[in-house]
Coordinates of C-alpha atoms and ligand atoms in Angstrom, one line a residue:
Chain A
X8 CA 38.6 71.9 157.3
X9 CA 40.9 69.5 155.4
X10 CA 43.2 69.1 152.7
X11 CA 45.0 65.9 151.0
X12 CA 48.4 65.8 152.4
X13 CA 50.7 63.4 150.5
X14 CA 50.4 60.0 151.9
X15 CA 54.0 58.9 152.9
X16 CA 54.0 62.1 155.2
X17 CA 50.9 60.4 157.0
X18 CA 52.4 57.1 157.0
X19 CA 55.0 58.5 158.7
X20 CA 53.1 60.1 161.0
X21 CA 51.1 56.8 162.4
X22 CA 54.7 55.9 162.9
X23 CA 56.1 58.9 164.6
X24 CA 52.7 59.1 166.7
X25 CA 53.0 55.4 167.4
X26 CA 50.2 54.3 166.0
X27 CA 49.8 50.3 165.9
X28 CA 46.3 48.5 166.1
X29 CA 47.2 47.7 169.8
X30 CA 47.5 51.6 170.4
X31 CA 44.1 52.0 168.6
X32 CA 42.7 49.3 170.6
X33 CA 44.0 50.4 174.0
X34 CA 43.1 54.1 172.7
X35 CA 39.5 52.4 172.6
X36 CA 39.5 50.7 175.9
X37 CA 40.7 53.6 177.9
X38 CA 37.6 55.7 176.5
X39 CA 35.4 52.5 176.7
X40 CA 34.4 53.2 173.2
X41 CA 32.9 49.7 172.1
X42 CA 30.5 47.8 169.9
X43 CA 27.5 49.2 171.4
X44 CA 28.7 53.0 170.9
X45 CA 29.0 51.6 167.2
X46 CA 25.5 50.8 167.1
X47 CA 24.2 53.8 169.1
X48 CA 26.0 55.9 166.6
X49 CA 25.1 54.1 163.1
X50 CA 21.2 54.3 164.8
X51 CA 21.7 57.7 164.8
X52 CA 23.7 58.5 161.5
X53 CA 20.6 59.5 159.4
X54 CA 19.6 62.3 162.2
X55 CA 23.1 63.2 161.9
X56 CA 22.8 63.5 157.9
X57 CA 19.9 65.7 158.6
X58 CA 21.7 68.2 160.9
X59 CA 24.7 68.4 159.4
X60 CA 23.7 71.1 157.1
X61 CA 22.3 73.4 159.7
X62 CA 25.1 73.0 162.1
X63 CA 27.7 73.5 159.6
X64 CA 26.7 76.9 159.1
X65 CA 26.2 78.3 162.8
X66 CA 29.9 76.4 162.8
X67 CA 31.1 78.7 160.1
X68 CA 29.1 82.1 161.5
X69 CA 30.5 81.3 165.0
X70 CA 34.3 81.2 163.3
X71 CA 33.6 84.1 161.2
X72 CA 33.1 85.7 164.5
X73 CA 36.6 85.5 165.8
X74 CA 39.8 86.5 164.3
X75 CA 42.1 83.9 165.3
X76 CA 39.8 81.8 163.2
X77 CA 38.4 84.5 160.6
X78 CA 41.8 84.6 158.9
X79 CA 41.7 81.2 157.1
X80 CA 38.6 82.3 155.3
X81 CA 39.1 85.6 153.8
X82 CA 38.7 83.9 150.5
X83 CA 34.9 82.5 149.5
X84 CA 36.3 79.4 147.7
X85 CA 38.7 78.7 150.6
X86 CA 35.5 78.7 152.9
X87 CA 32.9 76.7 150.6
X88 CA 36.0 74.1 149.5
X89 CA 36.6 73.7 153.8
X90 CA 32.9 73.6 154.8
X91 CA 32.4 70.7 152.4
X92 CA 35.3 68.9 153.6
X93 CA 34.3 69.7 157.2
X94 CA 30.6 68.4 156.6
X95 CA 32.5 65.1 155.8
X96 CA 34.5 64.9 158.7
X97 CA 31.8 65.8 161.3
X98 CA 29.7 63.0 158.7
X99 CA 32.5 60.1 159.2
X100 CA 31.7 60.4 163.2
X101 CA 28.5 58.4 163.1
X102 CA 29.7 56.2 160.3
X103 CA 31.7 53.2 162.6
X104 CA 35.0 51.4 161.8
X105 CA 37.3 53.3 163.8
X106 CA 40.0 51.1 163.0
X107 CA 43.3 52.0 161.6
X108 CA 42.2 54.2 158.1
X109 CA 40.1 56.2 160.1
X110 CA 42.9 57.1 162.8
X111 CA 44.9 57.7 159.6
X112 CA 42.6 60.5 158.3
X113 CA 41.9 62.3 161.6
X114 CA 45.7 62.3 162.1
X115 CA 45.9 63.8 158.6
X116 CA 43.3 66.4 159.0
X117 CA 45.2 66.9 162.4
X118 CA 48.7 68.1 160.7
X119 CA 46.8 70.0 157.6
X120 CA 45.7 72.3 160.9
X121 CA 48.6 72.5 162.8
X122 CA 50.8 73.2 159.7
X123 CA 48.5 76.3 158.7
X124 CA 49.0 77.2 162.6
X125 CA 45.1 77.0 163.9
X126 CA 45.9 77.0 167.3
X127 CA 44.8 73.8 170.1
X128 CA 42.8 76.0 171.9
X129 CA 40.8 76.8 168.3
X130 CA 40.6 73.4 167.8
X131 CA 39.2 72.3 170.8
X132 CA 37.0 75.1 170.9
X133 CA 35.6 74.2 167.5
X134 CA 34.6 70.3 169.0
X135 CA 32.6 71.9 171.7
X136 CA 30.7 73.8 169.8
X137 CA 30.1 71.3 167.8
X138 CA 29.2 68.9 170.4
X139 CA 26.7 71.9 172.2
X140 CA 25.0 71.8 168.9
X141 CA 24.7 68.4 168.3
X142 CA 23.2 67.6 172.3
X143 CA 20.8 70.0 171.1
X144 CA 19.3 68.6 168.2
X145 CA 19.5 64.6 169.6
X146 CA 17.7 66.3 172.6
X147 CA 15.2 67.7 170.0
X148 CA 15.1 64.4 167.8
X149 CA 14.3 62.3 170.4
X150 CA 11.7 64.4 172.4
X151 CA 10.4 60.9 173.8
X152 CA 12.9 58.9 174.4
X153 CA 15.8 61.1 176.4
X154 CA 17.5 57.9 177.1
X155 CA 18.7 57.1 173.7
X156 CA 20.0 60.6 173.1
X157 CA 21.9 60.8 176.2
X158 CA 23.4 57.3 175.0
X159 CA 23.9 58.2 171.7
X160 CA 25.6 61.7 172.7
X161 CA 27.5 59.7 175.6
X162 CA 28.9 57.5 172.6
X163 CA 29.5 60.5 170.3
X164 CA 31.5 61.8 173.1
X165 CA 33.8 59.5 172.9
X166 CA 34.8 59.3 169.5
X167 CA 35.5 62.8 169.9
X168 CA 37.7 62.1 172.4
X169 CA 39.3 59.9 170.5
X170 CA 39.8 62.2 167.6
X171 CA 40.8 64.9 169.5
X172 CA 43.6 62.7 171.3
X173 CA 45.0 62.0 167.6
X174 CA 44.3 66.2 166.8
X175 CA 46.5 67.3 169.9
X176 CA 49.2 64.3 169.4
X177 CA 49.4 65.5 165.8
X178 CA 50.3 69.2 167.4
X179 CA 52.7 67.8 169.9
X180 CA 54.5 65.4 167.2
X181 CA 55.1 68.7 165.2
X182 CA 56.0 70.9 167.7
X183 CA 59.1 68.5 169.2
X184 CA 60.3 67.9 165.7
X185 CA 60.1 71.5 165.1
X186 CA 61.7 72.3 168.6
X187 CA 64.5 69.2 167.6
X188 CA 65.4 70.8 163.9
X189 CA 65.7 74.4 165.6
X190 CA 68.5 73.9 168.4
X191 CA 70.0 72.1 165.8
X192 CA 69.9 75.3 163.8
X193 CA 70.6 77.5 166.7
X194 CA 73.2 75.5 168.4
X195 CA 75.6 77.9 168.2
X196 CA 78.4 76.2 165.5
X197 CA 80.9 78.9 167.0
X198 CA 82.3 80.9 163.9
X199 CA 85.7 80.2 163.3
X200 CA 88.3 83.0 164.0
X201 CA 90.9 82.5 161.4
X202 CA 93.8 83.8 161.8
X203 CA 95.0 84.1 158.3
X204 CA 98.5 86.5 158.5
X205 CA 100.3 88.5 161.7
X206 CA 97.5 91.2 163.4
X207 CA 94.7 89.8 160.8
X208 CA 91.7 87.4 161.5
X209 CA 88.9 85.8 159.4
X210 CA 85.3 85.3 160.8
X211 CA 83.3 83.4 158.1
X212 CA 79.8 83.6 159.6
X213 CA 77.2 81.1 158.5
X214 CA 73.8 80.6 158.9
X215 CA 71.2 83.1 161.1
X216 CA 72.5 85.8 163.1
X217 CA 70.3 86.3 166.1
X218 CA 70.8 87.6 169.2
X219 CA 72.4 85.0 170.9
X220 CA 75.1 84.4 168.1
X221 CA 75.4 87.8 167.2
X222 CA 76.5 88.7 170.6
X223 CA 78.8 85.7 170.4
X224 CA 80.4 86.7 167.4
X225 CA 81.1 90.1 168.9
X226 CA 82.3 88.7 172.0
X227 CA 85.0 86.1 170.0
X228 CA 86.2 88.9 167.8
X229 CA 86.8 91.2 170.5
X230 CA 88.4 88.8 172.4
X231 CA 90.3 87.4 169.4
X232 CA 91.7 91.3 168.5
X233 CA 93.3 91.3 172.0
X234 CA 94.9 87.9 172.6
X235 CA 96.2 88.4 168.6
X236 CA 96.9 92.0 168.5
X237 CA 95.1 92.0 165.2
X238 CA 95.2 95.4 163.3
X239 CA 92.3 94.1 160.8
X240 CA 89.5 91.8 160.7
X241 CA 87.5 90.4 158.3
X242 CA 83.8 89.8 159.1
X243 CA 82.5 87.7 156.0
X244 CA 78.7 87.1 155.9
X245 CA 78.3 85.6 152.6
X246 CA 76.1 82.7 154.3
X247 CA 73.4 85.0 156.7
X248 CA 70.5 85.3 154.8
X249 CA 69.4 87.8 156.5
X250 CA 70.2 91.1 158.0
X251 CA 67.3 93.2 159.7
X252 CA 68.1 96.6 162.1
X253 CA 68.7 94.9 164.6
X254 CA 71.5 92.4 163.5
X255 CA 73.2 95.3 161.5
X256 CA 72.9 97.5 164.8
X257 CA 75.0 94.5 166.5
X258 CA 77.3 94.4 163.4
X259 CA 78.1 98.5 163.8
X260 CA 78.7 98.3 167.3
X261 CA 80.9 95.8 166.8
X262 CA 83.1 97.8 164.4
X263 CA 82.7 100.7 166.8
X264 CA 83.8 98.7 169.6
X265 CA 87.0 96.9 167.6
X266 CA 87.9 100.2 166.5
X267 CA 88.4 101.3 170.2
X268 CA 91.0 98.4 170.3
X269 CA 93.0 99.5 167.2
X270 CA 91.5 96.9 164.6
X271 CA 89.9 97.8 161.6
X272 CA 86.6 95.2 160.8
X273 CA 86.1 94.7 157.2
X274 CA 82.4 93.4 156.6
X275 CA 82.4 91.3 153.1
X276 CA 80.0 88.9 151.4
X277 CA 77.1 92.0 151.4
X278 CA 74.8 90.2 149.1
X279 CA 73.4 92.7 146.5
X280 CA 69.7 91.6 148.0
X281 CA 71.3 92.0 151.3
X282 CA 72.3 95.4 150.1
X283 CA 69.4 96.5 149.1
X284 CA 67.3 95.9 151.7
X285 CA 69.8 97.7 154.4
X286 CA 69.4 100.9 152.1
X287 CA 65.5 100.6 151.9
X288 CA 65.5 100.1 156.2
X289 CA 67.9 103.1 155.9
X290 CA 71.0 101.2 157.7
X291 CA 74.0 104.0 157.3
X292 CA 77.0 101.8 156.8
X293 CA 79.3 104.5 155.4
X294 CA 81.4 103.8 158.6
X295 CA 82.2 100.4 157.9
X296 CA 84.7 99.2 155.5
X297 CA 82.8 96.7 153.2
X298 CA 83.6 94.9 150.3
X299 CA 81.4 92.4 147.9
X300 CA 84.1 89.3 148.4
X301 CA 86.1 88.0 150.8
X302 CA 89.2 88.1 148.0
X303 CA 88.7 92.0 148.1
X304 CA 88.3 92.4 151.6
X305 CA 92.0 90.4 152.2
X306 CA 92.9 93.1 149.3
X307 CA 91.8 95.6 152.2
X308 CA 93.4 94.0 154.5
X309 CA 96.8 93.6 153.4
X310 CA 96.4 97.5 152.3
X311 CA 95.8 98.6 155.8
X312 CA 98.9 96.0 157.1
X313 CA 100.9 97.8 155.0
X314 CA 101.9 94.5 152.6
X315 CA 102.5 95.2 149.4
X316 CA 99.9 93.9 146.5
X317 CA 101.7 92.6 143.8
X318 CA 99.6 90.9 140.6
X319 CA 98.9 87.2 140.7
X320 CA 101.4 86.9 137.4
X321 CA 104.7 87.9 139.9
X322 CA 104.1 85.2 141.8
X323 CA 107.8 84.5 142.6
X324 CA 108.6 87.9 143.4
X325 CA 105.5 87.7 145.7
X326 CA 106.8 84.5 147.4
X327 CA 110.0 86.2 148.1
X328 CA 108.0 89.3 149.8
X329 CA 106.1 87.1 152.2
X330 CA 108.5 84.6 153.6
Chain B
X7 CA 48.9 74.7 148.3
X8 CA 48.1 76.8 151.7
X9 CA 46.6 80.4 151.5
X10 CA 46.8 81.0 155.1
X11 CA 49.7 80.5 157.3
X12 CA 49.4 81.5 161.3
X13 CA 52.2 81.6 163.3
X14 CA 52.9 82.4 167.4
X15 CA 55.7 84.3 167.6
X16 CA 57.5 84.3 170.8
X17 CA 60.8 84.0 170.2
X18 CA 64.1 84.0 168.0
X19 CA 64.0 80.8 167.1
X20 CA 60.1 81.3 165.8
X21 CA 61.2 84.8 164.1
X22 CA 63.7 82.6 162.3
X23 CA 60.6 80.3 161.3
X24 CA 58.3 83.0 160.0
X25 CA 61.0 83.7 157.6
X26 CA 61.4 80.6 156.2
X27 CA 57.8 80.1 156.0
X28 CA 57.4 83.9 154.4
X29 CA 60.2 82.7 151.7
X30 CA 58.4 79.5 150.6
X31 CA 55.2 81.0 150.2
X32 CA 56.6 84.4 148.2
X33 CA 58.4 81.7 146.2
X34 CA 55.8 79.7 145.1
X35 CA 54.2 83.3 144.1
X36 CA 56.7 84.0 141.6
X37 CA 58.5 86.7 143.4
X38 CA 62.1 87.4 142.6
X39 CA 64.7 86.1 144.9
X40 CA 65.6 89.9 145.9
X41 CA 62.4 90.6 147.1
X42 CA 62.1 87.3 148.9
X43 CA 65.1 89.2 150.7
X44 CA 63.0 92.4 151.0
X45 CA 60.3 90.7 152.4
X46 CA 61.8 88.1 155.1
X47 CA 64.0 91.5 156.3
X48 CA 60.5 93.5 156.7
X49 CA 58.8 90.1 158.3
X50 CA 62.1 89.9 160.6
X51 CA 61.6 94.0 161.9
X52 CA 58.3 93.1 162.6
X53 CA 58.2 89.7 164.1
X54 CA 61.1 91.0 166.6
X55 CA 59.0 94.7 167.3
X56 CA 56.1 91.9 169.0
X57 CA 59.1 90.0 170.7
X58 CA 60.6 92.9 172.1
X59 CA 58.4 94.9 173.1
X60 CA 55.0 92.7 173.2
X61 CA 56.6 89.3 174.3
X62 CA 54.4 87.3 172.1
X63 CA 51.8 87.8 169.2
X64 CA 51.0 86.3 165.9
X65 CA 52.1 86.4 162.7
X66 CA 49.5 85.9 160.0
X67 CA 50.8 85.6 156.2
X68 CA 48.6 85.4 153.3
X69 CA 48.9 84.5 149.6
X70 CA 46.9 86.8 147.4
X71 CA 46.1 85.9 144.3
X72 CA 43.4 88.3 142.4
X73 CA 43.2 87.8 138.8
X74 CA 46.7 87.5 137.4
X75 CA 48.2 90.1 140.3
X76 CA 50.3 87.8 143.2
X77 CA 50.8 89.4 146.4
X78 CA 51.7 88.5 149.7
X79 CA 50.6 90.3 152.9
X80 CA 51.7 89.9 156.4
X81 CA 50.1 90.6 159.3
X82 CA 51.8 91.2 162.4
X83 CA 49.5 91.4 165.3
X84 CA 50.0 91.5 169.4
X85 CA 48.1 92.4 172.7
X86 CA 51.1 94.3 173.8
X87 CA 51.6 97.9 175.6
X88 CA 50.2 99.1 172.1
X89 CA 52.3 102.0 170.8
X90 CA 51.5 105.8 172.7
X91 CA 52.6 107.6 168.9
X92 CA 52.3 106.2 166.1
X93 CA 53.8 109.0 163.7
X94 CA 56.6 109.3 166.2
X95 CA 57.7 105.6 165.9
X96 CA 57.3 105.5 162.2
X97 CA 60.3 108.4 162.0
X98 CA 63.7 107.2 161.2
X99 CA 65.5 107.0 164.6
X100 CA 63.2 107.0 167.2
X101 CA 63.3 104.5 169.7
X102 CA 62.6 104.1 173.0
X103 CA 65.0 100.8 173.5
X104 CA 68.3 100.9 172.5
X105 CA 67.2 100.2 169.2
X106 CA 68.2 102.3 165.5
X107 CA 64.4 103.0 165.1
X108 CA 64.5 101.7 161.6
X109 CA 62.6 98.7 161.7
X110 CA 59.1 100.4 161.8
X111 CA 59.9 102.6 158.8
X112 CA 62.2 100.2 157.2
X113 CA 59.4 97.1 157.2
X114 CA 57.3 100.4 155.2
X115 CA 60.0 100.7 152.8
X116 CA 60.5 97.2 152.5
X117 CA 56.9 96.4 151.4
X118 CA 54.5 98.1 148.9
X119 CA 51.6 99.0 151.2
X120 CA 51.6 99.3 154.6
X121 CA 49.0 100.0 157.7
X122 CA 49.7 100.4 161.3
X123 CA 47.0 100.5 164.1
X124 CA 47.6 100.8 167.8
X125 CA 46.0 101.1 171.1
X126 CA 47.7 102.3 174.5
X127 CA 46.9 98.8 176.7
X128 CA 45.2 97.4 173.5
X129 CA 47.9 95.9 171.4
X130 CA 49.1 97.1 167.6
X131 CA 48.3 95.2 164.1
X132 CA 50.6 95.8 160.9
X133 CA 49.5 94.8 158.1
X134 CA 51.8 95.1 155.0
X135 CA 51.5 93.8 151.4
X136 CA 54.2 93.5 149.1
X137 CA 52.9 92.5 145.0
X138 CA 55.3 90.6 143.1
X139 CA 56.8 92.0 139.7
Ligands
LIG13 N1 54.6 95.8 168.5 C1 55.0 96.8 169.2 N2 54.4 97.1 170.5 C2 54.7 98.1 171.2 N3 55.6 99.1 170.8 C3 56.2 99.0 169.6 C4 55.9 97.8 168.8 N4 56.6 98.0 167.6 C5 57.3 99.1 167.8 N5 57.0 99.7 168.9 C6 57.6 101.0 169.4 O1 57.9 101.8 168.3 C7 59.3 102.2 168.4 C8 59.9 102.2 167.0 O2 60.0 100.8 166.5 P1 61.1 100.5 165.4 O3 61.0 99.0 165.1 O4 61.0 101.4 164.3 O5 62.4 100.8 166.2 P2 63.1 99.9 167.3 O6 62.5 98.6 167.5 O7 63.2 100.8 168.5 O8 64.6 99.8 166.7 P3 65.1 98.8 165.6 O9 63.9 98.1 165.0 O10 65.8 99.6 164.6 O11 66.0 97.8 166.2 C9 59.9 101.2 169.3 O12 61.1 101.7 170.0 C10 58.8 100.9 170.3 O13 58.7 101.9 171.3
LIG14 MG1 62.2 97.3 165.8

C-alpha cells in the first residue's frame, strides 16, 4: 500500500523522527538484526519471490473482509495499483541493505498510511498476518531442514520490527504535530469586546466557533453588556467559516439571553454561503437582527441608540453632532 | 492524489479537522466554494451527532470520480447507543438533548443523497453524497 510522497516532506521526516545512521545503527543493535540475518534473508529471497504472489492475495481477501480496512479499496484500480506496490514492499524485506534509503522508504510508506487515517492497530494487524503466512510457507519450503526456517523467520522478525518501529514513529510524529498546530488553533485568542460609542460593543469573531469559544464569547458579551450598560451589540462573524446547528443554537441563545439584559445583538458578516446553508439546516433567524456588513450593522446600531445618520458628504455637520 | 481519507473522530478539535480535510478534497473535485460551505456544515452536524451522543466513531470521506461526474461522499459511522427512531430524529425539531434537532435533517438538506442506518446497542452509519455542479 504505497504512494510517492514528495521528497523534501520525507527528508524532513528522517529529521523530525531523528533519523541519523547512529539511530539506524543502534535501531539495529537493540533488535540484534546483523550480518547473518542479512544472509539468512538474501538465502531465502527467491522462496520469498515465489510466495509473494499467493500471500498477497489471502492479504487482500483477509482486508476485504473488514471495514476499517475495506474502505480504501472500493475502487478496482486503487486495489490492483496498492497490491503491486505492496508486493514490493513485502519483496524489499528479504532484499538486505537496511541502511539509511531503506529507513527512508518505510518511513514514507509509513506517513502515506497514517495521512489516509489506516489506523496502528490495522497496521499492525496487517504484519501479523503477514508474518503467520510467511512461517507457514518457510515451514513448508524447508520440510527438512526446520532449523533454517526458524532462523530465517527469527531474522525476518526482526526487520519487521524494525519497520514497524519506523511505521508507529511515523504515526506518533504526525499525531504531536497535529496535536501542536490544533491548540494553536484552539487557544482561545479571546475576541475582542470593542467598545466603539456609549451603551455599544463590537465582537469581531475570528476563526472556529466550537464549544469552548462559543461559550466564551457568550460569557464576555454578557458580561461586557453589564459592566458597560451597552443597549446594542454587534456580533461580527465575517472570519468563522462555519456555522452548523449547533453553533447557531449558541448564537440564538445568546441574543435571547442579551435581550433579557436590555441589549440588542446585531449578528453581521453572514456570508451568503454561510447563509445558505443555515436556510437548508432550517436555522430560523428571523429573531435576530442581522445584517451582511459590519458598516450596516453600526447603521443599526446607531438607529437603535437613537443617533442621528447623516450622509458621509455632511461630514462637518456630523462632527458637530457627535462631539 | 488520495481517494480515501479515514478519520477518528472524538473530539472538537478533530470535527474541526474533518472539515478541513472535507474542503481540500471537495476542492480539488471542482466543487464551488458555496457548496464546499454546504458540505463542511453537513460533515460538522454529523461529526458532532458521533461526539455527542456516541463519544467517538469514524469519519470516512471519499472522492468519486465516475466518468466525467465528481462527487464526494461521507460516511459517518459509530458503535454508539444506535438511534431507537430513525424517522423521528430525521423530523425538524426533535431532540432528545438540548439540541434544535436540525442537524440530522439539515446534513440531508445539505447533501444530494442521503442514507441512515441504526441499531439500538449497535451503532448508526450515515452515508451522504453530495455531486459537484
Ligand atoms: N450518532 C448518533 N448516535 C445516537 N443517536 C443519535 C446520533 N445522531 C443523532 N442521534 C439522535 O437523533 C436525534 C436528532 O439528531 P439531530 O442531529 O437531528 O439533532 P440534535 O443533535 O439533537 O440537535 P442539533 O443537531 O440541532 O444540535 C438526537 O437528539 C439523538 O437522540
Ligand atoms: Mg445533532
Amino acid at each position: 500500500m504505497a504512494e510517492q510522497t514528495n521528497q523534501d516532506s520525507t527528508k524532513s521526516l528522517m529529521e523530525e523522527i531523528g533519523i541519523t545512521d547512529r539511530e539506524i545503527a543502534n535501531r539495529c543493535a537493540f533488535l540484534e538484526l546483523g550480518e547473518k540475518d542479512i544472509k539468512e534473508l538474501l538465502g531465502i529471497d527467491p522462496v520469498a519471490e515465489a510466495y509473494a504472489d499467493p500471500v498477497i492475495e489471502d492479504f487482500y481477501k483477509h482486508l476485504l473482509n473488514f471495514e476499517e480496512t475495506r474502505v480504501f479499496f472500493q475502487d478496482r484500480q486503487v486495489l490492483e495499483r496498492v497490491k503491486r506496490a505492496q508486493k514490493q514492499y513485502f519483496a524489499r524485506l528479504t532484499r538486505g541493505n537496511y541502511d539509511k534509503d531503506y529507513i527512508e522508504d518505510r518511513l514514507k510508506i509509513g506517513a502515506v498510511h497514517e495521512r489516509i487515517g489506516l489506523p496502528v492497530k490495522a497496521y499492525l494487524g496487517m504484519y501479523n498476518f503477514y508474518l503467520r503466512n510467511v512461517a507457514a510457507r518457510l515451514f513448508d519450503e524447508y520440510k527438512n531442514d526446520r532449523e533454517k526456517a526458524l532462523r530465517a523467520f527469527l531474522s525476518l522478525l526482526k526487520v519487521v520490527f524494525l519497520d514497524m518501529g519506523l511505521a508507529i514513529d511515523t504515526y506518533i510524529n504526525r499525531r504531536e504535530q497535529l496535536i501542536g498546530k490544533q491548540q494553536e488553533a484552539m487557544r482561545e485568542l479571546p475576541t475582542p469586546v470593542l467598545r466603539v460609542r456609549e451603551r455599544l460593543l463590537i465582537l469581531p469573531v475570528v476563526g472556529v466557533l466550537e464549544s469552548y469559544r462559543a461559550h466564551q464569547l457568550t460569557e464576555q458579551l454578557l458580561e461586557s453588556i453589564g459592566t458597560t450598560r451597552a443597549k446594542a451589540a454587534i456580533v461580527d462573524i465575517t472570519g468563522v467559516p462555519v456555522v452548523d446547528s449547533r453553533v447557531a443554537n449558541h448564537l440564538l441563545q445568546t441574543v435571547s439571553a442579551a435581550r433579557l439584559m436590555g441589549a440588542t445583538v446585531i449578528l453581521t458578516g453572514l456570508s451568503s454561503q454561510i447563509a445558505q446553508a443555515l436556510v437548508a439546516i432550517g436555522v430560523d433567524l428571523s429573531q435576530v437582527k442581522t445584517t451582511v456588513d459590519l458598516q450596516s450593522g453600526l447603521e443599526e446600531a446607531e438607529r437603535l441608540l437613537g443617533y442621528r445618520l447623516v450622509p458621509a458628504g455632511d461630514k462637518a455637520r456630523s462632527d458637530q453632532l457627535h462631539p | 492524489m488520495t481517494d480515501v481519507v479515514q478519520i477518528t473522530v472524538r473530539s472538537d478539535a478533530d470535527i474541526i479537522l474533518v472539515r478541513q480535510q472535507a474542503r481540500m478534497l471537495a476542492k480539488e473535485l471542482g466543487f464551488s466554494s458555496s457548496d464546499l460551505t454546504l458540505i463542511a456544515t453537513a460533515l460538522s452536524e454529523l461529526a458532532r451527532n458521533i461526539v455527542e451522543y456516541a463519544r467517538q466513531g469514524e469519519i470516512v470521506l471519499s472522492q468519486i470520480r465516475q466518468g466525467s461526474r465528481r462527487g464526494i461522499t461521507i460516511i459517518a459511522r459509530d458503535r454508539g447507543p444506535g438511534i431507537a427512531d430513525i424517522e423521528r430524529a430525521m423530523l425538524d425539531g426533535y431532540s432528545t438533548g438540548k439540541g434544535l434537532g436540525l442537524g440530522l435533517p439539515g446534513a440531508k438538506r445539505l447533501m444530494d443523497e442521503f442514507e441512515i442506518t441504526s441499531s439500538l446497542g449497535q451503532g448508526t452509519t450515515v452515508k451522504a453524497t453530495k455531486w459537484a455542479r
